[in-house]
CSV table of C-alpha atoms in Angstrom, one decimal:
chain,number,residue,atom,x,y,z
A,22,MET,CA,27.6,-7.4,123.7
A,23,THR,CA,24.1,-5.6,123.7
A,24,GLN,CA,22.3,-3.8,121.2
A,25,GLY,CA,22.7,-0.7,122.7
A,26,SER,CA,20.1,2.6,123.4
A,27,ASN,CA,18.5,4.3,120.6
A,28,THR,CA,20.4,7.1,119.2
A,29,TRP,CA,17.7,8.2,116.7
A,30,ASN,CA,14.3,10.5,117.3
A,31,GLU,CA,11.8,7.6,117.6
A,32,SER,CA,9.1,10.4,117.0
A,33,ASP,CA,10.7,10.9,113.5
A,34,GLU,CA,7.3,10.1,111.4
A,35,ARG,CA,9.7,9.8,108.2
A,36,HIS,CA,11.1,6.5,109.6
A,37,ALA,CA,8.4,5.5,111.6
A,38,THR,CA,8.2,1.8,110.2
A,39,LEU,CA,12.0,1.5,110.1
A,40,LEU,CA,11.8,2.0,113.6
A,41,ASN,CA,9.3,-0.3,114.4
A,42,ASN,CA,11.3,-2.7,112.2
A,43,ALA,CA,14.2,-2.1,114.3
A,44,GLN,CA,12.7,-2.2,117.8
A,45,ALA,CA,11.0,-5.7,117.1
A,46,VAL,CA,14.7,-7.1,116.4
A,47,ARG,CA,16.0,-5.4,119.6
A,48,ALA,CA,13.4,-6.7,121.7
A,49,LEU,CA,14.0,-10.2,119.9
A,50,CYS,CA,17.9,-10.0,120.4
A,51,SER,CA,17.7,-8.7,124.1
A,52,ALA,CA,15.9,-12.2,125.0
A,53,ILE,CA,18.5,-14.3,124.1
A,54,GLU,CA,21.5,-12.1,124.2
A,55,GLY,CA,22.2,-13.0,128.1
A,56,THR,CA,22.7,-16.7,127.1
A,57,LEU,CA,25.8,-15.8,124.9
A,58,GLY,CA,29.4,-17.7,125.6
A,59,PRO,CA,30.0,-20.5,127.8
A,60,LYS,CA,29.3,-18.6,130.9
A,61,GLY,CA,25.9,-17.4,129.2
A,62,LEU,CA,22.7,-18.0,131.6
A,63,ASP,CA,20.0,-20.2,131.2
A,64,VAL,CA,16.7,-19.3,130.1
A,65,MET,CA,13.4,-20.8,131.4
A,66,LEU,CA,10.7,-21.5,129.2
A,67,VAL,CA,7.1,-22.2,129.9
A,68,GLY,CA,4.8,-23.8,127.2
A,69,SER,CA,1.1,-23.1,127.1
A,70,ASN,CA,0.6,-26.7,128.6
A,71,GLY,CA,2.6,-25.8,131.4
A,72,ASP,CA,5.9,-27.5,129.9
A,73,VAL,CA,9.2,-26.1,131.5
A,74,ILE,CA,12.3,-25.9,129.3
A,75,ILE,CA,15.6,-24.9,130.6
A,76,THR,CA,17.9,-24.0,128.1
A,77,ASN,CA,20.6,-21.5,126.9
A,78,ASP,CA,20.4,-22.7,123.3
A,79,GLY,CA,19.6,-19.6,121.1
A,80,VAL,CA,17.6,-21.4,118.3
A,81,THR,CA,15.4,-23.1,121.2
A,82,ILE,CA,14.7,-20.1,122.9
A,83,LEU,CA,13.5,-18.3,119.7
A,84,GLU,CA,11.5,-21.0,118.0
A,85,SER,CA,9.7,-20.9,121.6
A,86,MET,CA,8.7,-17.7,121.3
A,87,ASP,CA,5.5,-16.2,120.0
A,88,VAL,CA,6.8,-14.0,117.4
A,89,THR,CA,4.3,-12.3,114.9
A,90,HIS,CA,6.5,-9.4,113.4
A,91,PRO,CA,7.6,-10.4,110.2
A,92,ILE,CA,11.1,-8.7,110.7
A,93,ALA,CA,11.6,-10.5,113.6
A,94,LYS,CA,10.6,-13.7,111.9
A,95,LEU,CA,13.5,-13.1,109.5
A,96,VAL,CA,16.1,-12.8,112.3
A,97,ILE,CA,14.9,-16.3,113.5
A,98,GLN,CA,15.5,-17.4,110.4
A,99,VAL,CA,19.3,-16.5,110.7
A,100,ALA,CA,19.4,-18.8,113.6
A,101,ARG,CA,17.7,-21.8,112.2
A,102,ALA,CA,20.0,-21.3,108.9
A,103,GLN,CA,23.0,-21.0,111.2
A,104,GLN,CA,21.8,-24.0,113.1
A,105,HIS,CA,21.1,-26.1,110.0
A,106,GLU,CA,24.6,-25.2,108.4
A,107,VAL,CA,27.1,-25.3,111.2
A,108,GLY,CA,24.9,-26.7,114.4
A,109,ASP,CA,26.1,-24.1,116.9
A,110,GLY,CA,26.8,-20.5,117.4
A,111,THR,CA,22.8,-19.5,116.9
A,112,THR,CA,22.9,-16.9,119.9
A,113,THR,CA,26.0,-15.2,118.3
A,114,ALA,CA,24.4,-15.1,114.5
A,115,THR,CA,21.5,-13.3,115.8
A,116,VAL,CA,22.8,-10.8,118.0
A,117,LEU,CA,25.3,-10.0,115.3
A,118,ALA,CA,22.3,-9.7,113.0
A,119,GLY,CA,20.6,-7.5,115.7
A,120,ALA,CA,23.6,-5.4,115.8
A,121,LEU,CA,23.8,-5.2,111.9
A,122,VAL,CA,20.0,-3.8,112.0
A,123,GLN,CA,20.7,-1.3,114.8
A,124,ALA,CA,24.1,0.2,112.9
A,125,GLY,CA,22.0,0.3,109.7
A,126,VAL,CA,19.0,2.2,111.0
A,127,GLU,CA,21.2,4.7,112.6
A,128,GLN,CA,22.9,5.5,109.5
A,129,VAL,CA,19.3,5.6,107.5
A,130,VAL,CA,18.2,8.1,109.7
A,131,ARG,CA,20.8,10.3,109.5
A,132,GLY,CA,20.1,10.7,105.9
A,133,VAL,CA,22.4,8.1,104.2
A,134,PRO,CA,20.3,6.2,101.2
A,135,ALA,CA,19.5,2.7,102.3
A,136,ALA,CA,20.8,1.2,99.2
A,137,LYS,CA,24.4,2.4,100.3
A,138,VAL,CA,23.7,1.4,104.1
A,139,ALA,CA,22.7,-2.2,102.3
A,140,ALA,CA,26.1,-2.2,100.1
A,141,GLY,CA,28.1,-1.1,103.2
A,142,VAL,CA,27.0,-4.2,105.2
A,143,GLU,CA,27.6,-6.7,102.2
A,144,HIS,CA,31.3,-5.4,102.0
A,145,GLY,CA,31.8,-5.3,105.6
A,146,VAL,CA,30.5,-9.0,105.6
A,147,SER,CA,33.0,-9.9,102.7
A,148,ILE,CA,35.8,-8.1,104.8
A,149,ALA,CA,35.4,-9.9,108.0
A,150,ARG,CA,34.8,-13.3,106.3
A,151,GLN,CA,38.4,-12.5,104.5
A,152,LEU,CA,40.1,-11.8,108.0
A,153,LEU,CA,38.5,-14.9,109.5
A,154,GLN,CA,39.7,-17.0,106.9
A,155,GLU,CA,43.4,-15.7,107.3
A,156,ARG,CA,43.4,-15.9,110.6
A,157,ALA,CA,41.8,-19.6,110.9
A,158,ILE,CA,44.0,-22.1,112.4
A,159,PRO,CA,43.6,-25.8,111.1
A,160,VAL,CA,42.9,-28.3,113.8
A,161,GLN,CA,46.3,-30.7,113.5
A,162,GLY,CA,44.4,-34.2,114.5
A,163,PHE,CA,42.4,-34.8,117.5
A,164,ASP,CA,45.4,-34.3,120.0
A,165,ASP,CA,45.5,-30.8,119.1
A,166,PRO,CA,45.0,-28.6,122.6
A,167,LEU,CA,43.2,-25.9,120.2
A,168,LEU,CA,40.7,-28.5,120.0
A,169,HIS,CA,40.1,-29.6,123.0
A,170,GLN,CA,40.0,-26.1,124.0
A,171,ALA,CA,36.8,-25.6,121.6
A,172,VAL,CA,35.5,-28.9,122.7
A,173,HIS,CA,35.8,-27.3,126.4
A,174,ILE,CA,34.0,-24.2,125.5
A,175,ALA,CA,31.5,-25.8,123.7
A,176,GLY,CA,30.7,-28.2,126.2
A,177,ARG,CA,30.4,-25.4,128.6
A,178,GLU,CA,32.9,-26.6,130.6
A,179,HIS,CA,31.1,-30.3,131.6
A,180,ASN,CA,34.1,-32.5,131.2
A,181,ASP,CA,32.2,-35.6,130.9
A,182,ILE,CA,30.5,-34.2,127.6
A,183,VAL,CA,33.8,-33.1,126.4
A,184,GLN,CA,35.1,-36.0,126.4
A,185,LEU,CA,32.1,-37.9,125.4
A,186,VAL,CA,31.8,-35.8,122.1
A,187,LEU,CA,36.1,-36.5,121.6
A,188,ASP,CA,35.8,-39.9,121.7
A,189,ALA,CA,32.5,-39.9,119.3
A,190,ALA,CA,34.6,-37.9,117.0
A,191,ARG,CA,37.4,-40.0,117.0
A,192,ALA,CA,35.2,-43.2,116.2
A,193,VAL,CA,33.9,-40.9,113.5
A,194,GLY,CA,37.6,-40.2,111.8
A,195,MET,CA,38.6,-36.8,110.9
A,196,GLU,CA,38.1,-37.7,107.2
A,197,ARG,CA,34.7,-37.8,107.5
A,198,LEU,CA,34.3,-34.9,110.0
A,199,ASN,CA,35.7,-32.8,107.0
A,200,GLN,CA,33.1,-34.1,104.8
A,201,THR,CA,31.0,-30.7,103.3
A,202,GLN,CA,27.7,-33.0,103.6
A,203,TYR,CA,28.1,-34.8,107.3
A,204,ARG,CA,27.3,-33.0,110.5
A,205,PHE,CA,28.2,-34.5,113.5
A,206,ALA,CA,25.6,-32.7,115.4
A,207,ASP,CA,23.1,-34.7,113.8
A,208,SER,CA,24.4,-37.9,115.1
A,209,ILE,CA,23.9,-36.1,118.5
A,210,VAL,CA,20.5,-37.0,120.6
A,211,ALA,CA,19.7,-35.8,124.2
A,212,HIS,CA,17.3,-37.5,126.5
A,213,GLU,CA,16.8,-36.8,130.0
A,214,LYS,CA,16.5,-40.2,131.2
A,215,ALA,CA,19.4,-41.5,129.2
A,216,SER,CA,22.9,-42.1,130.6
A,217,ASN,CA,26.0,-40.7,128.3
A,218,GLU,CA,27.3,-43.1,125.8
A,219,TRP,CA,28.2,-43.3,122.1
A,220,PHE,CA,27.8,-46.1,119.7
A,221,GLU,CA,27.8,-47.3,116.2
A,222,GLY,CA,24.7,-47.6,114.4
A,223,LEU,CA,21.1,-46.0,113.7
A,224,LEU,CA,18.9,-44.6,116.8
A,225,LEU,CA,15.4,-44.9,115.7
A,226,LYS,CA,12.7,-43.0,117.6
A,227,GLN,CA,9.6,-45.0,117.4
A,228,LYS,CA,9.4,-48.2,119.6
A,229,PRO,CA,9.2,-51.8,118.4
A,230,LEU,CA,5.8,-53.6,118.3
A,231,GLN,CA,5.4,-55.9,121.3
A,232,GLN,CA,8.2,-54.4,123.1
A,233,GLU,CA,7.2,-56.2,126.2
A,234,TRP,CA,7.9,-59.7,124.6
A,235,HIS,CA,11.0,-58.8,122.5
A,236,SER,CA,12.7,-56.0,124.2
A,237,LYS,CA,16.2,-57.0,123.0
A,238,ARG,CA,17.8,-58.7,119.7
A,239,GLU,CA,21.3,-59.6,119.0
A,240,HIS,CA,23.3,-60.8,116.2
A,241,CYS,CA,20.6,-61.3,113.8
A,242,ARG,CA,19.8,-60.2,110.2
A,243,VAL,CA,18.0,-57.3,109.3
A,244,ILE,CA,16.0,-55.9,106.8
A,245,VAL,CA,14.4,-52.6,106.0
A,246,MET,CA,11.4,-52.2,103.5
A,247,GLN,CA,10.3,-48.9,102.1
A,248,ASP,CA,6.8,-50.3,101.8
A,249,SER,CA,4.1,-52.4,104.2
A,250,LEU,CA,4.5,-55.7,105.4
A,251,GLU,CA,1.2,-56.7,104.0
A,252,PRO,CA,-0.2,-59.3,101.4
A,253,GLU,CA,-1.3,-57.8,97.7
A,254,SER,CA,-4.4,-55.8,98.1
A,255,MET,CA,-7.5,-56.9,95.9
A,256,ASP,CA,-10.6,-55.1,94.9
A,257,GLU,CA,-13.5,-55.7,97.7
A,258,HIS,CA,-15.8,-56.3,94.4
A,259,LEU,CA,-14.1,-59.2,93.1
A,260,LEU,CA,-14.0,-61.2,96.7
A,261,THR,CA,-17.9,-61.5,96.2
A,262,THR,CA,-17.0,-64.1,93.1
A,263,GLU,CA,-15.6,-67.7,93.6
A,264,ALA,CA,-12.6,-66.6,91.3
A,265,GLY,CA,-11.9,-63.8,93.0
A,266,PHE,CA,-11.8,-65.4,96.4
A,267,GLU,CA,-9.8,-68.1,95.5
A,268,GLN,CA,-7.2,-65.5,94.3
A,269,TYR,CA,-7.2,-63.7,97.7
A,270,MET,CA,-6.2,-67.3,99.3
A,271,LYS,CA,-3.4,-67.8,96.8
A,272,LEU,CA,-2.3,-64.5,97.5
A,273,LYS,CA,-2.8,-64.8,101.5
A,274,SER,CA,-1.0,-68.1,101.1
A,275,SER,CA,2.2,-66.7,99.1
A,276,PHE,CA,2.2,-64.0,101.6
A,277,MET,CA,2.5,-66.9,104.2
A,278,GLU,CA,5.4,-68.3,102.2
A,279,GLN,CA,7.3,-65.1,102.1
A,280,LEU,CA,7.2,-64.9,106.1
A,281,LEU,CA,8.4,-68.1,106.5
A,282,LYS,CA,11.4,-67.3,104.2
A,283,LEU,CA,12.3,-64.6,106.6
A,284,GLN,CA,12.5,-67.0,109.2
A,285,SER,CA,14.5,-69.6,107.2
A,286,LEU,CA,16.9,-66.4,106.7
A,287,GLY,CA,17.5,-65.7,110.1
A,288,VAL,CA,15.8,-62.4,110.2
A,289,GLY,CA,15.4,-61.0,113.6
A,290,PHE,CA,14.6,-57.4,113.2
A,291,ILE,CA,12.4,-55.6,110.4
A,292,VAL,CA,11.8,-51.9,109.3
A,293,LEU,CA,8.9,-50.8,107.8
A,294,GLU,CA,8.0,-47.3,106.1
A,295,ARG,CA,4.8,-48.2,106.2
A,296,GLY,CA,2.1,-50.5,108.1
A,297,ILE,CA,1.9,-54.4,108.8
A,298,ALA,CA,-0.8,-56.9,108.4
A,299,PRO,CA,-2.3,-58.4,111.6
A,300,GLU,CA,-1.3,-61.9,110.5
A,301,ALA,CA,2.4,-60.6,109.7
A,302,GLU,CA,2.4,-59.3,113.2
A,303,GLN,CA,1.7,-62.5,114.8
A,304,PHE,CA,3.8,-64.1,112.6
A,305,CYS,CA,6.8,-62.1,113.9
A,306,LEU,CA,5.7,-62.1,117.4
A,307,ASP,CA,5.5,-66.1,117.2
A,308,HIS,CA,8.9,-66.4,115.6
A,309,GLU,CA,10.8,-63.6,118.0
A,310,ILE,CA,11.2,-61.2,115.0
A,311,MET,CA,11.0,-57.3,116.0
A,312,VAL,CA,9.5,-55.2,114.1
A,313,ILE,CA,9.6,-51.3,114.0
A,314,GLN,CA,6.7,-49.9,111.3
A,315,ARG,CA,6.3,-46.1,110.2
A,316,VAL,CA,9.7,-45.0,110.1
A,317,ARG,CA,9.2,-41.7,108.6
A,318,ILE,CA,12.1,-40.6,106.2
A,319,LEU,CA,12.7,-37.1,106.2
A,320,SER,CA,12.9,-35.1,102.6
A,321,GLY,CA,16.9,-34.2,101.9
A,322,LEU,CA,18.2,-37.6,103.5
A,323,PRO,CA,19.4,-40.7,102.1
A,324,SER,CA,17.0,-43.3,101.8
A,325,LEU,CA,16.2,-45.8,104.5
A,326,PRO,CA,18.1,-48.8,102.8
A,327,GLU,CA,20.8,-46.3,102.1
A,328,ARG,CA,20.8,-45.2,105.7
A,329,SER,CA,21.0,-48.9,106.9
A,330,ARG,CA,23.9,-49.7,104.6
A,331,LEU,CA,25.8,-46.9,106.3
A,332,SER,CA,27.2,-49.2,109.2
A,333,GLY,CA,29.7,-46.5,110.1
A,334,GLN,CA,27.3,-44.0,111.2
A,335,LEU,CA,27.6,-43.3,114.7
A,336,CYS,CA,25.5,-42.0,117.2
A,337,THR,CA,26.0,-40.2,120.5
A,338,ARG,CA,23.3,-40.1,123.3
A,339,MET,CA,23.5,-37.8,126.0
A,340,ARG,CA,21.7,-37.4,129.5
A,341,MET,CA,20.6,-33.3,129.7
A,342,PRO,CA,23.1,-31.8,132.3
């Protein structure tokens, strides 16, 4: 699918701005349309620091481009919205948006009022949505050949990736996959040095403190804190008084008692949203308690304790092909 050639007179000054906008959209779409489909070509992106990325993902290519034109930025928003809602089809959405812009500009140049062109596009989109809904075929379980065919195409015919996705989807279950708020793509993480595997649990990007001493913990209790692991703080001017210093020592003693309770409870892994005090870090090291600090919670996602409660959450880790 291509954006086609110009069918209007670019010297028409009456539509100079409109034609300039269409040209920006056409240039943007031409940069990614060659990656469309399972047989699409890869694109090599070179960053300002010399970093090289080889990909055929539309939204990755668009976000890596240095785009300043306002209309072109709107088209990139189309790809981002597609990625957010579906997790795939970003190139198709961008190319379709570019084709609609091209067709609309042609009609405006011919004298059709812009308002009627916009209304026509909305009407056409409504009809297309209705036709797609009528032709949609529900997936009948994980053994449905149509599901295997769709995954085979989406996986660009890499059988190992196809089987990995199907196995992970079976572990999640069809009921959860059909939930509107659940996106299977959010559970997939690509790493160039990782092996292909899926597992139940959470995958945190932060590295644990003192990883060289405690690289692995199994069958232990986990504590998730939306706070720091530090004693209660006091104003510095209070420490200059005898009563204030005595209160400070009591707080330190109470904090150490709380740490000892962690050991008695059999806690072996602590996740913190904020930092950790030096004495707490040393205590965890001495008692072989793994700690991960400053785990950031993104807006719109469940709270950290809620995410830790979801023991059924599944993560798929892929090796980049």
